[in-house]
Short mmCIF file of C-alpha atoms and ligand atoms in Angstrom, two decimals:
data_model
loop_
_atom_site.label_atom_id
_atom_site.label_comp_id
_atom_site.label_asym_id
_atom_site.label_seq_id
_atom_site.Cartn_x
_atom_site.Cartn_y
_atom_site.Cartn_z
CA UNK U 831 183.40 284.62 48.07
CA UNK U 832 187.29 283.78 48.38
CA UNK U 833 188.32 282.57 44.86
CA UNK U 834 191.34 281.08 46.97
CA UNK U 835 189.55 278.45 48.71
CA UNK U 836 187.88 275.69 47.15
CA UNK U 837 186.30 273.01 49.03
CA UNK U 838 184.45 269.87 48.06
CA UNK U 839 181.42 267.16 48.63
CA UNK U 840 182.36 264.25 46.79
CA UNK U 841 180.26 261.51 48.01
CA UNK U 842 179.84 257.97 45.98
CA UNK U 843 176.40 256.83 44.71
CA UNK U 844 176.75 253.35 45.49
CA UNK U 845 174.11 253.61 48.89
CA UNK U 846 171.96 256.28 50.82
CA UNK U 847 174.09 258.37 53.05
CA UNK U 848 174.24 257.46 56.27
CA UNK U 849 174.89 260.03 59.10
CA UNK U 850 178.51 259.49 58.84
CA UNK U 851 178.76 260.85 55.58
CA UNK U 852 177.00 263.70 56.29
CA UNK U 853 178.85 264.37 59.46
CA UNK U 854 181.71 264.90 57.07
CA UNK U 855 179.45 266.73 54.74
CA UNK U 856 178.54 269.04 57.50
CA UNK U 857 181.92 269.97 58.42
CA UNK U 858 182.98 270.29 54.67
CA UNK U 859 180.25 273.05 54.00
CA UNK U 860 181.28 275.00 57.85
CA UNK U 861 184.56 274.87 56.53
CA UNK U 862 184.39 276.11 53.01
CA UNK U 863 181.61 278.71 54.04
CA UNK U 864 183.44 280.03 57.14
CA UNK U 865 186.59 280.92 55.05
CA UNK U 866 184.49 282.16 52.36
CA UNK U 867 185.28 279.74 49.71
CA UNK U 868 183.09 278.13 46.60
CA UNK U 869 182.02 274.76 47.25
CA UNK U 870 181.58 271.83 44.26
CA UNK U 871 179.29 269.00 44.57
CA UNK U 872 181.11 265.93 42.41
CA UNK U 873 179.40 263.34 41.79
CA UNK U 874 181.80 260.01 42.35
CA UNK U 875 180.25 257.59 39.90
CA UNK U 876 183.44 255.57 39.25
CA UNK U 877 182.04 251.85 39.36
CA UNK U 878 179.22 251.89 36.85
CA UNK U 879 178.58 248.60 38.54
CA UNK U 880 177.84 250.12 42.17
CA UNK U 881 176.87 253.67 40.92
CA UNK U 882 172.92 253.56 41.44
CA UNK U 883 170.28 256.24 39.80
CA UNK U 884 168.43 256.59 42.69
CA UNK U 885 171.19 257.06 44.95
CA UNK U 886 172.49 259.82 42.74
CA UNK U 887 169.38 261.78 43.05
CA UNK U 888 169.07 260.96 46.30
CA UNK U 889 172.30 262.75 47.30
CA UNK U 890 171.42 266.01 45.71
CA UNK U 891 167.89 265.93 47.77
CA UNK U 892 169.63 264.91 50.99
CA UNK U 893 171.84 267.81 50.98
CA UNK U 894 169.42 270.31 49.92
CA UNK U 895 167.06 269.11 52.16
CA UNK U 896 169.76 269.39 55.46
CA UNK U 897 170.55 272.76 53.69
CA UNK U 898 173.93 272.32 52.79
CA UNK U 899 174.33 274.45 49.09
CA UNK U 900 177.19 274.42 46.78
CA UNK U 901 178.18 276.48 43.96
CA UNK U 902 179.07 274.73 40.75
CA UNK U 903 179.22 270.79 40.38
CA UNK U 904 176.56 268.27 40.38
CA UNK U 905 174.15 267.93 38.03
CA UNK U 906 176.58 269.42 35.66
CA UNK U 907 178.17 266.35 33.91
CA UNK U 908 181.15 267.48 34.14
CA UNK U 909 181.32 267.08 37.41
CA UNK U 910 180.48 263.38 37.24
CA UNK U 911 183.22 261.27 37.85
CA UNK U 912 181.58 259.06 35.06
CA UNK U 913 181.62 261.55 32.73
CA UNK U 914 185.60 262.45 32.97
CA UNK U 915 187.69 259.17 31.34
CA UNK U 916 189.11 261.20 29.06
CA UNK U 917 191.20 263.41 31.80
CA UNK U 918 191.95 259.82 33.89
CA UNK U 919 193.36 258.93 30.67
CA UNK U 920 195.65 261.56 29.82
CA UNK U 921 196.50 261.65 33.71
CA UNK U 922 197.24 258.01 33.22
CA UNK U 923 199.41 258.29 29.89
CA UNK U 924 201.64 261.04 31.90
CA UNK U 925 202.00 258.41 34.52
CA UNK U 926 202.92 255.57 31.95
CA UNK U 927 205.26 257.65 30.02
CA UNK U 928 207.00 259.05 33.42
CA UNK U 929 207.44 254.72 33.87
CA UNK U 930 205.69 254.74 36.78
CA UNK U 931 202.85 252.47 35.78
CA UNK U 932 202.86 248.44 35.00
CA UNK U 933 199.96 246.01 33.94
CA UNK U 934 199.49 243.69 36.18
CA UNK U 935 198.04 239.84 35.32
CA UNK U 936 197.16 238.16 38.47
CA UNK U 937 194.09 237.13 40.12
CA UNK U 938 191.50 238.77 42.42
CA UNK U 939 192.38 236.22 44.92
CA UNK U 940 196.31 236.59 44.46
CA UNK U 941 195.97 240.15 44.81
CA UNK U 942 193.84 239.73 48.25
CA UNK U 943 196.62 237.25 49.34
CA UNK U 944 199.10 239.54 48.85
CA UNK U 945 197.16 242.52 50.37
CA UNK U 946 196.40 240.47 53.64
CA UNK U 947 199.43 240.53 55.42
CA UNK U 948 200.78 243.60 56.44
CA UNK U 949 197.71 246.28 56.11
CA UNK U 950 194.40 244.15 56.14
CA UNK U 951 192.61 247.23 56.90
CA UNK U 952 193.40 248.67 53.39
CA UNK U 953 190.88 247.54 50.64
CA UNK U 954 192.63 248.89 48.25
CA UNK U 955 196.05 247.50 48.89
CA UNK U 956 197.49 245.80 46.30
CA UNK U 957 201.28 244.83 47.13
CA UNK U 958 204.23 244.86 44.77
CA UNK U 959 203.84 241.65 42.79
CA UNK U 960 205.33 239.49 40.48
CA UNK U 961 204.09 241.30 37.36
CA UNK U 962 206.40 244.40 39.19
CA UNK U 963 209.50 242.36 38.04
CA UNK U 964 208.28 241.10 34.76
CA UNK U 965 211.59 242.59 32.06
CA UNK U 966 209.76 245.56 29.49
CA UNK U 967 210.50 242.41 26.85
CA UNK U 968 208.31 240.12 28.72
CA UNK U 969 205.57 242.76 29.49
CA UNK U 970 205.19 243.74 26.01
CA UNK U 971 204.91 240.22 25.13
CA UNK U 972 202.45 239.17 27.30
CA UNK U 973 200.26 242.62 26.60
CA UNK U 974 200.16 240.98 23.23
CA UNK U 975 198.89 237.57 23.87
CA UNK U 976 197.01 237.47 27.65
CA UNK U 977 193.98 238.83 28.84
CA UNK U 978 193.80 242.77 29.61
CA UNK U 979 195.60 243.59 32.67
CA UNK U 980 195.10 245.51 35.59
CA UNK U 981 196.98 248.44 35.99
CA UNK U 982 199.03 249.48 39.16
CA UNK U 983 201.22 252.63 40.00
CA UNK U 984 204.83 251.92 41.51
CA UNK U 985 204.78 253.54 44.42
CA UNK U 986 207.64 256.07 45.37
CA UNK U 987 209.96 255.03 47.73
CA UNK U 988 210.50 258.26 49.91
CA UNK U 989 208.87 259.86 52.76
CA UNK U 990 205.66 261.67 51.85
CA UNK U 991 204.98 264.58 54.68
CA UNK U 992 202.03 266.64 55.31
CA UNK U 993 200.00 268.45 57.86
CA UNK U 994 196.48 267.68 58.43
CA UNK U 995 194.63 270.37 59.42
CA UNK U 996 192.72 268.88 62.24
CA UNK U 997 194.84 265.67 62.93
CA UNK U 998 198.53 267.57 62.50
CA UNK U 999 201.48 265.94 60.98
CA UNK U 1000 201.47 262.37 58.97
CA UNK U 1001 204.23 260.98 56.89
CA UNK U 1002 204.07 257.75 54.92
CA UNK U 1003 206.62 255.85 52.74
CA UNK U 1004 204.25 254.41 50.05
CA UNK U 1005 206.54 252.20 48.85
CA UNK U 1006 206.57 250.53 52.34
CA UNK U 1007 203.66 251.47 54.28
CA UNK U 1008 201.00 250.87 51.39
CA UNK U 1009 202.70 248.93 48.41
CA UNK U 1010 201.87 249.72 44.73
CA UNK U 1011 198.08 249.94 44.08
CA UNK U 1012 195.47 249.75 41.71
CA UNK U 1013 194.98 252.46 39.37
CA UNK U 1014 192.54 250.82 36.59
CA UNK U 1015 191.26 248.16 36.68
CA UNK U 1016 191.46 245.33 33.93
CA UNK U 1017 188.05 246.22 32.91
CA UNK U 1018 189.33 249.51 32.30
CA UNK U 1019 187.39 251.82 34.80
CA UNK U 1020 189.68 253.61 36.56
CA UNK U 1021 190.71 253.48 40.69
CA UNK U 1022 189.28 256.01 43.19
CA UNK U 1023 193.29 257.46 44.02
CA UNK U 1024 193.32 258.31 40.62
CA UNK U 1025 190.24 259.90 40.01
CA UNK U 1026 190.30 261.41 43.08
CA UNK U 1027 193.68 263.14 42.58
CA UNK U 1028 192.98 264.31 38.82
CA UNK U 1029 190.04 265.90 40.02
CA UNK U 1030 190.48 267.92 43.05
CA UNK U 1031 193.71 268.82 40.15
CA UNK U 1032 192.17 270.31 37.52
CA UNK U 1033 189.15 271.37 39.82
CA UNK U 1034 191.42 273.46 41.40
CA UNK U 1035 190.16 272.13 44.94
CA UNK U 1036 192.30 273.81 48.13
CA UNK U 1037 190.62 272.17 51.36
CA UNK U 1038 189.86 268.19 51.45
CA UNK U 1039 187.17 267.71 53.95
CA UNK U 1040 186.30 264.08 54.59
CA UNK U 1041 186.06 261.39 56.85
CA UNK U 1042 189.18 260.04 58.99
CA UNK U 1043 189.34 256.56 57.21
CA UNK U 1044 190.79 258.53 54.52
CA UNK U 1045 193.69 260.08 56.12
CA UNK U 1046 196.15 257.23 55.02
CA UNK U 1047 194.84 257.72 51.24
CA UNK U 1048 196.37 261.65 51.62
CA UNK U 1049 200.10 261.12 51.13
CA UNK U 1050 199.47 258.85 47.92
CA UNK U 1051 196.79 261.64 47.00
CA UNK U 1052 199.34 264.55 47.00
CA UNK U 1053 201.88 262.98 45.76
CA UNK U 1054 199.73 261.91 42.36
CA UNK U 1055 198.73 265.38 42.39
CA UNK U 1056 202.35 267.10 42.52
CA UNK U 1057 203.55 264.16 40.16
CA UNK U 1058 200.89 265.56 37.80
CA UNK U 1059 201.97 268.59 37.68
CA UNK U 1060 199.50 270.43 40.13
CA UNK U 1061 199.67 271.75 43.64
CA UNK U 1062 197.86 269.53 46.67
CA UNK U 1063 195.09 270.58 48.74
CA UNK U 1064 195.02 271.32 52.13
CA UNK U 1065 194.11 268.12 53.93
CA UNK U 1066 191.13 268.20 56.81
CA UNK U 1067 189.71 264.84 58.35
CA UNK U 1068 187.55 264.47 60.14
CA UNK U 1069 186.29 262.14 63.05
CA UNK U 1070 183.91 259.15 62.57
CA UNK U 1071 180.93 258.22 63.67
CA UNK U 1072 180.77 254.37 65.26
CA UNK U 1073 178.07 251.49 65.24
CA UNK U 1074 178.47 248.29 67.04
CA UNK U 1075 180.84 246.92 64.28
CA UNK U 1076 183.06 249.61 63.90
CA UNK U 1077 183.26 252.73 61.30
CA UNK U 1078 179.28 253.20 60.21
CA UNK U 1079 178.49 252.47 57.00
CA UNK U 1080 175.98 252.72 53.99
CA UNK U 1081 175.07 249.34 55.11
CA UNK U 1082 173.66 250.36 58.26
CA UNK U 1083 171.13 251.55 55.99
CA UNK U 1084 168.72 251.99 59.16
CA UNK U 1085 170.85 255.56 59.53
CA UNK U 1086 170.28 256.47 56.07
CA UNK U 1087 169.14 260.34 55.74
CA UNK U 1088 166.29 258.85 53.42
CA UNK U 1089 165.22 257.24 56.22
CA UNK U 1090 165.43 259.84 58.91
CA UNK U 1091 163.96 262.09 56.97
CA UNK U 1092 160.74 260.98 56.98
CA UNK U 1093 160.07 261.34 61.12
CA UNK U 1094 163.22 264.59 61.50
CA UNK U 1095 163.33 267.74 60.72
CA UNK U 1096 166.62 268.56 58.95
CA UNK U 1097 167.74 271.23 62.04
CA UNK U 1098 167.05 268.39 64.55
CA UNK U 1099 169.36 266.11 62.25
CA UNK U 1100 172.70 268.88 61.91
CA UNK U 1101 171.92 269.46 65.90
CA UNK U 1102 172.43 266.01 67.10
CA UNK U 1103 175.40 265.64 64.22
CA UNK U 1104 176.79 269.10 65.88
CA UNK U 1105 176.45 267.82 69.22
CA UNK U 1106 178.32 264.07 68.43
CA UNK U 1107 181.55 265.78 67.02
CA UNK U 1108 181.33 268.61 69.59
CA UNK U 1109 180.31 271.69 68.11
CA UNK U 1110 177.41 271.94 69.77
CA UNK U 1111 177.47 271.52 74.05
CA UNK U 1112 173.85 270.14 73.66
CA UNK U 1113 172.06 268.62 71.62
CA UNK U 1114 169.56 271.09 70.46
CA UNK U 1115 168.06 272.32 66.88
CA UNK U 1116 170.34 274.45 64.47
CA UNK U 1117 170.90 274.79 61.17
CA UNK U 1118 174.18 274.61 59.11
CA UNK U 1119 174.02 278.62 58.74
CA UNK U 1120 173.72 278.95 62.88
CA UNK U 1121 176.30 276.89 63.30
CA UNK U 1122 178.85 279.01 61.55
CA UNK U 1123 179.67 282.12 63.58
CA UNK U 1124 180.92 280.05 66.04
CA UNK U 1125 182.66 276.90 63.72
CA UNK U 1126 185.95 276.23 64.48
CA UNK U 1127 188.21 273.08 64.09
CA UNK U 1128 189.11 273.37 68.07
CA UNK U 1129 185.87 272.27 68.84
CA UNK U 1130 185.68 269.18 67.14
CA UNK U 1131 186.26 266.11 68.41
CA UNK U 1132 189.43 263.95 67.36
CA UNK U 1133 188.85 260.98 68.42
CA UNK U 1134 186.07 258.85 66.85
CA UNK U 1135 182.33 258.80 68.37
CA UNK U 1136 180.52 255.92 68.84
CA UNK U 1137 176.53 256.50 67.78
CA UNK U 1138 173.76 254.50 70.11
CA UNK U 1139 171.01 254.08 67.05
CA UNK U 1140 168.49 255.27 69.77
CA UNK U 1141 169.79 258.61 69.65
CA UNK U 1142 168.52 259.25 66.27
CA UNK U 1143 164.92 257.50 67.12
N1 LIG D 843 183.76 259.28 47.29
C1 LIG D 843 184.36 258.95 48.54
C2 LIG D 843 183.29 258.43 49.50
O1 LIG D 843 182.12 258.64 49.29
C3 LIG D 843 185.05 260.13 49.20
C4 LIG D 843 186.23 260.54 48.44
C5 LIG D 843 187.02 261.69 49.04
O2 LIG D 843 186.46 262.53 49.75
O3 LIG D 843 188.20 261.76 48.73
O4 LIG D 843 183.64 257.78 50.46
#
């Protein structure tokens, strides 16, 4: 095993994976295992509110089952996102005393106002708002009497660069192409860009490998990390699989791996997975293991692939 390269699942209990997740689960594990690196399994229990037991357990089983192994992580606690407040906290003091970090007082709906213009797509855009320009003066008095804020991370105003490894070049001015976001909330759990970064930080993580509708979170995501202190992953998206109403989604629960499971077996599943994205020129039985001699990035599909339901009947 390469100590040098260390990939990553890090999939969210808050529904059954679907076959999009494990598509990028799938390419995660041919990726860390062709280069010879040590995979972790973190568990990304965040949102106590959305974090589910039985989805928790159910994600061990569904990889295990599909065969996809890791080395260290999950159940180890302290690999649970849930488990690790104390390091968003210190992460989050470094960010406050580097001034990079203001509460923020308004509304759910306010903030959804101001998210909807520019980038609707983002769900966790958050705009610059009024609470940006409050004076330190004013801040400090109204940490004193209001409710408990929010709070958001200014965003830098430069030009973030990097290469993704299967989708090439991206560079994003957060400042202007994503506005300053959430990174706790006023309940006090903390955002997923922070968690995210701190832990693929001080896991010492080298290749991200996850779905595409991630790519725009990247720049933000190194930039946290080098502002921290640590050194950013490689960055490897990957494409997405499509339903009827766009990117597929734990919703679509009808493509859940629980439920598959019970009329597939799990080499039938990774063949018609390797087949969608491309590594596979038919769509035939293999297992994650036969699939790696021949992985390679080349052969997988960038664009997104749209999934008839059928084809997993
Ligand atoms: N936990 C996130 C999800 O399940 C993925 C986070 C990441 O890979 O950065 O969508």
């Amino acid at each position: 095993m390469s100590a040098n390269i260390v990939g990553r699942f890090a999939p969210s209990p808050s529904g059954y994976l679907h076959i999009g997740n494990l598509l990028a689960m799938l390419l995660a594990w041919l990726d860390c295992r062709s280069l010879g690196g040590e995979l972790i399994f973190r568990m990304e229990d965040l949102d106590p509110a959305r974090s589910k037991r039985a989805y928790i357990d159910a994600l061990a089983e569904d990889l295990r089952w599909l065969g996809l192994d890791w080395d260290r992580g999950w159940p180890d606690p302290a690999y649970a996102q849930s488990g690790r407040t104390a390091h968003y906290e210190a992460a989050f003091r470094t960010l406050r005393e580097k001034g990079l970090v203001y509460p923020c007082w308004c509304t759910r709906s306010e903030r959804l106002a101001a998210a909807s213009a520019p980038h609707p797509g983002e769900a966790e855009h958050d705009g610059s708002c009024r609470c940006a320009r409050l004076t330190p003066s004013e801040r400090e008095a109204r940490l004193l009497t209001s409710r408990p804020p929010a709070w958001k991370l200014k965003c830098p105003d430069e030009t973030i660069t990097l290469t993704d490894y299967h989708y090439g070049p991206i560079s994003q001015n957060p400042a202007r192409d994503v506005g300053d976001f959430l990174i706790r909330r006023a309940d006090g759990v903390f955002a997923y860009q922070l968690a995210v970064s701190v832990d693929d930080m001080e896991m010492g993580v080298t290749r991200v490998v996850r779905g595409r509708d991630l790519l725009s979170s990247a720049p933000r995501q190194k930039w946290l990390i080098e502002t921290l202190g640590g050194t950013a992953p490689a960055y490897c998206h990957a494409p997405l699989l499509t339903g009827e109403g766009g990117k597929l989604s734990k919703r679509l629960g009808s493509l859940s791996t629980q439920e598959l499971r019970r009329g597939m077996k799990p080499e039938v599943l990774v063949g018609k997975l390797a087949f969608l994205c491309g590594l596979s020129e038919e769509d035939r039985p293999v297992t994650p293991q036969g699939l790696l001699a021949d992985f390679s990035w080349e052969r997988v599909k960038r664009e997104d692939v749209p999934v008839d339901p059928v084809f997993f009947r």
